[in-house]
mmCIF file of C-alpha atoms in Angstrom:
data_model
loop_
_atom_site.group_PDB
_atom_site.id
_atom_site.type_symbol
_atom_site.label_atom_id
_atom_site.label_comp_id
_atom_site.label_asym_id
_atom_site.label_seq_id
_atom_site.Cartn_x
_atom_site.Cartn_y
_atom_site.Cartn_z
ATOM 1 C CA MET H 1 153.336 71.710 123.453
ATOM 2 C CA THR H 2 152.733 70.762 127.055
ATOM 3 C CA VAL H 3 149.278 71.272 128.523
ATOM 4 C CA THR H 4 148.999 71.354 132.299
ATOM 5 C CA PRO H 5 145.444 71.515 133.657
ATOM 6 C CA THR H 6 144.982 72.954 137.140
ATOM 7 C CA VAL H 7 141.868 73.625 139.166
ATOM 8 C CA ASP H 8 141.623 77.093 140.675
ATOM 9 C CA ALA H 9 138.473 78.001 142.656
ATOM 10 C CA LYS H 10 136.113 75.775 140.642
ATOM 11 C CA VAL H 11 137.567 77.005 137.346
ATOM 12 C CA LEU H 12 139.645 74.746 135.164
ATOM 13 C CA VAL H 13 142.699 76.686 134.021
ATOM 14 C CA VAL H 14 144.762 75.211 131.209
ATOM 15 C CA HIS H 15 148.357 76.388 130.985
ATOM 16 C CA ALA H 16 150.001 75.787 127.631
ATOM 17 C CA SER H 17 153.682 76.326 127.109
ATOM 18 C CA SER H 18 154.404 79.001 124.557
ATOM 19 C CA LYS H 19 156.030 78.306 121.241
ATOM 20 C CA LYS H 20 159.809 78.390 121.372
ATOM 21 C CA LYS H 21 161.337 81.489 119.837
ATOM 22 C CA LYS H 22 163.651 80.670 116.962
ATOM 23 C CA LYS H 23 165.447 83.997 116.985
ATOM 24 C CA LYS H 24 168.251 84.434 119.463
ATOM 25 C CA LYS H 25 168.766 87.687 121.336
ATOM 26 C CA THR H 26 171.657 88.746 119.102
ATOM 27 C CA GLU H 27 169.598 88.157 115.960
ATOM 28 C CA ARG H 28 166.662 90.103 117.426
ATOM 29 C CA ARG H 29 169.007 92.971 118.325
ATOM 30 C CA ARG H 30 170.397 93.003 114.781
ATOM 31 C CA LEU H 31 166.890 93.076 113.350
ATOM 32 C CA SER H 32 165.974 95.890 115.741
ATOM 33 C CA ARG H 33 169.017 97.918 114.656
ATOM 34 C CA LEU H 34 168.206 97.390 110.980
ATOM 35 C CA GLY H 35 164.611 98.439 111.558
ATOM 36 C CA LYS H 36 165.597 101.587 113.438
ATOM 37 C CA GLN H 37 168.149 102.696 110.814
ATOM 38 C CA ASN H 38 165.443 103.543 108.301
ATOM 39 C CA ARG H 39 161.930 103.603 109.755
ATOM 40 C CA ARG H 40 160.360 103.878 106.286
ATOM 41 C CA GLN H 41 161.579 100.472 105.100
ATOM 42 C CA THR H 42 158.999 97.860 104.220
ATOM 43 C CA VAL H 43 159.114 94.385 105.743
ATOM 44 C CA ALA H 44 160.235 93.004 102.366
ATOM 45 C CA GLN H 45 163.161 95.447 102.188
ATOM 46 C CA LEU H 46 164.111 94.764 105.788
ATOM 47 C CA THR H 47 163.966 90.997 105.237
ATOM 48 C CA ALA H 48 166.184 91.270 102.157
ATOM 49 C CA GLN H 49 168.675 93.393 104.090
ATOM 50 C CA TYR H 50 168.623 90.958 107.025
ATOM 51 C CA ASN H 51 169.052 87.898 104.780
ATOM 52 C CA ALA H 52 172.025 89.530 103.032
ATOM 53 C CA GLY H 53 173.954 89.134 106.289
ATOM 54 C CA ALA H 54 175.807 86.094 107.566
ATOM 55 C CA SER H 55 172.967 84.628 109.640
ATOM 56 C CA ALA H 56 170.358 82.137 108.483
ATOM 57 C CA SER H 57 167.629 83.452 106.205
ATOM 58 C CA VAL H 58 164.189 84.206 107.583
ATOM 59 C CA SER H 59 160.796 84.796 106.010
ATOM 60 C CA GLU H 60 158.998 88.128 105.804
ATOM 61 C CA HIS H 61 156.331 86.815 108.165
ATOM 62 C CA THR H 62 158.952 85.965 110.798
ATOM 63 C CA VAL H 63 160.484 89.433 110.476
ATOM 64 C CA GLN H 64 157.069 91.069 110.752
ATOM 65 C CA ILE H 65 156.091 89.060 113.855
ATOM 66 C CA THR H 66 159.474 89.746 115.475
ATOM 67 C CA LEU H 67 159.205 93.493 114.815
ATOM 68 C CA LEU H 68 155.688 93.592 116.259
ATOM 69 C CA ASP H 69 156.913 91.645 119.289
ATOM 70 C CA MET H 70 159.628 94.287 119.797
ATOM 71 C CA ALA H 71 156.990 97.065 119.443
ATOM 72 C CA LEU H 72 158.476 98.344 116.169
ATOM 73 C CA CYS H 73 155.219 99.058 114.355
ATOM 74 C CA SER H 74 154.677 101.065 111.213
ATOM 75 C CA ARG H 75 153.261 104.522 111.638
ATOM 76 C CA CYS H 76 152.058 107.114 109.156
ATOM 77 C CA THR H 77 153.562 110.535 109.602
ATOM 78 C CA THR H 78 151.074 113.262 110.359
ATOM 79 C CA ARG H 79 151.163 116.332 108.181
ATOM 80 C CA VAL H 80 150.490 119.536 110.016
ATOM 81 C CA PRO H 81 150.386 123.024 108.535
ATOM 82 C CA LEU H 82 153.223 125.376 109.383
ATOM 83 C CA LEU H 83 152.623 128.483 111.451
ATOM 84 C CA THR H 84 151.662 131.476 109.371
ATOM 85 C CA LYS H 85 152.560 135.100 110.099
ATOM 86 C CA CYS H 86 149.051 135.568 111.471
ATOM 87 C CA HIS H 87 149.502 132.647 113.897
ATOM 88 C CA ARG H 88 152.820 134.035 115.102
ATOM 89 C CA HIS H 89 151.309 137.479 115.580
ATOM 90 C CA LEU H 90 148.376 136.073 117.590
ATOM 91 C CA ARG H 91 150.695 133.993 119.807
ATOM 92 C CA LEU H 92 152.924 136.975 120.500
ATOM 93 C CA GLN H 93 149.909 139.137 121.274
ATOM 94 C CA TRP H 94 148.562 136.507 123.708
ATOM 95 C CA ALA H 95 151.965 136.208 125.408
ATOM 96 C CA ARG H 96 152.234 139.968 125.831
ATOM 97 C CA GLU H 97 148.733 140.147 127.324
ATOM 98 C CA HIS H 98 149.513 137.444 129.891
ATOM 99 C CA ARG H 99 153.134 138.205 130.820
ATOM 100 C CA ASP H 100 152.169 140.213 133.924
ATOM 101 C CA TRP H 101 149.809 137.626 135.380
ATOM 102 C CA THR H 102 150.335 136.644 139.013
ATOM 103 C CA MET H 103 150.613 133.077 140.281
ATOM 104 C CA ASP H 104 147.043 133.261 141.604
ATOM 105 C CA GLU H 105 145.733 134.097 138.135
ATOM 106 C CA TRP H 106 147.664 131.208 136.562
ATOM 107 C CA LYS H 107 146.353 128.810 139.232
ATOM 108 C CA ARG H 108 142.794 129.522 138.069
ATOM 109 C CA VAL H 109 143.585 128.277 134.555
ATOM 110 C CA LYS H 110 142.334 124.781 133.758
ATOM 111 C CA TRP H 111 145.264 123.084 132.003
ATOM 112 C CA SER H 112 144.733 120.489 129.308
ATOM 113 C CA ASP H 113 146.955 118.831 126.713
ATOM 114 C CA GLU H 114 144.163 119.048 124.140
ATOM 115 C CA SER H 115 143.835 122.017 121.862
#
């Protein structure tokens, strides 16, 4: 690790070189492909699948850090209720009430992406 101190406007700034990445671009791409094939895989399963290949073996921690670095994070799926017949009826009724609106009427609506 190389530390290079510099003075910038009365503030001492220390620049440290970052740790060298062990994974090459091709290995990172392979790991990315494996991770995107099945998004529900655990890091342990993904590591086992990666280590079964021809490349050098890596630890689960290395796989986890590499995935986070590539912005492949785990997410929980959100369960939402399906539309009922009542919901569909209300939506259709609303659409029928507003189908004859003019552009001026629509311009007065405050649009939001929140429900």
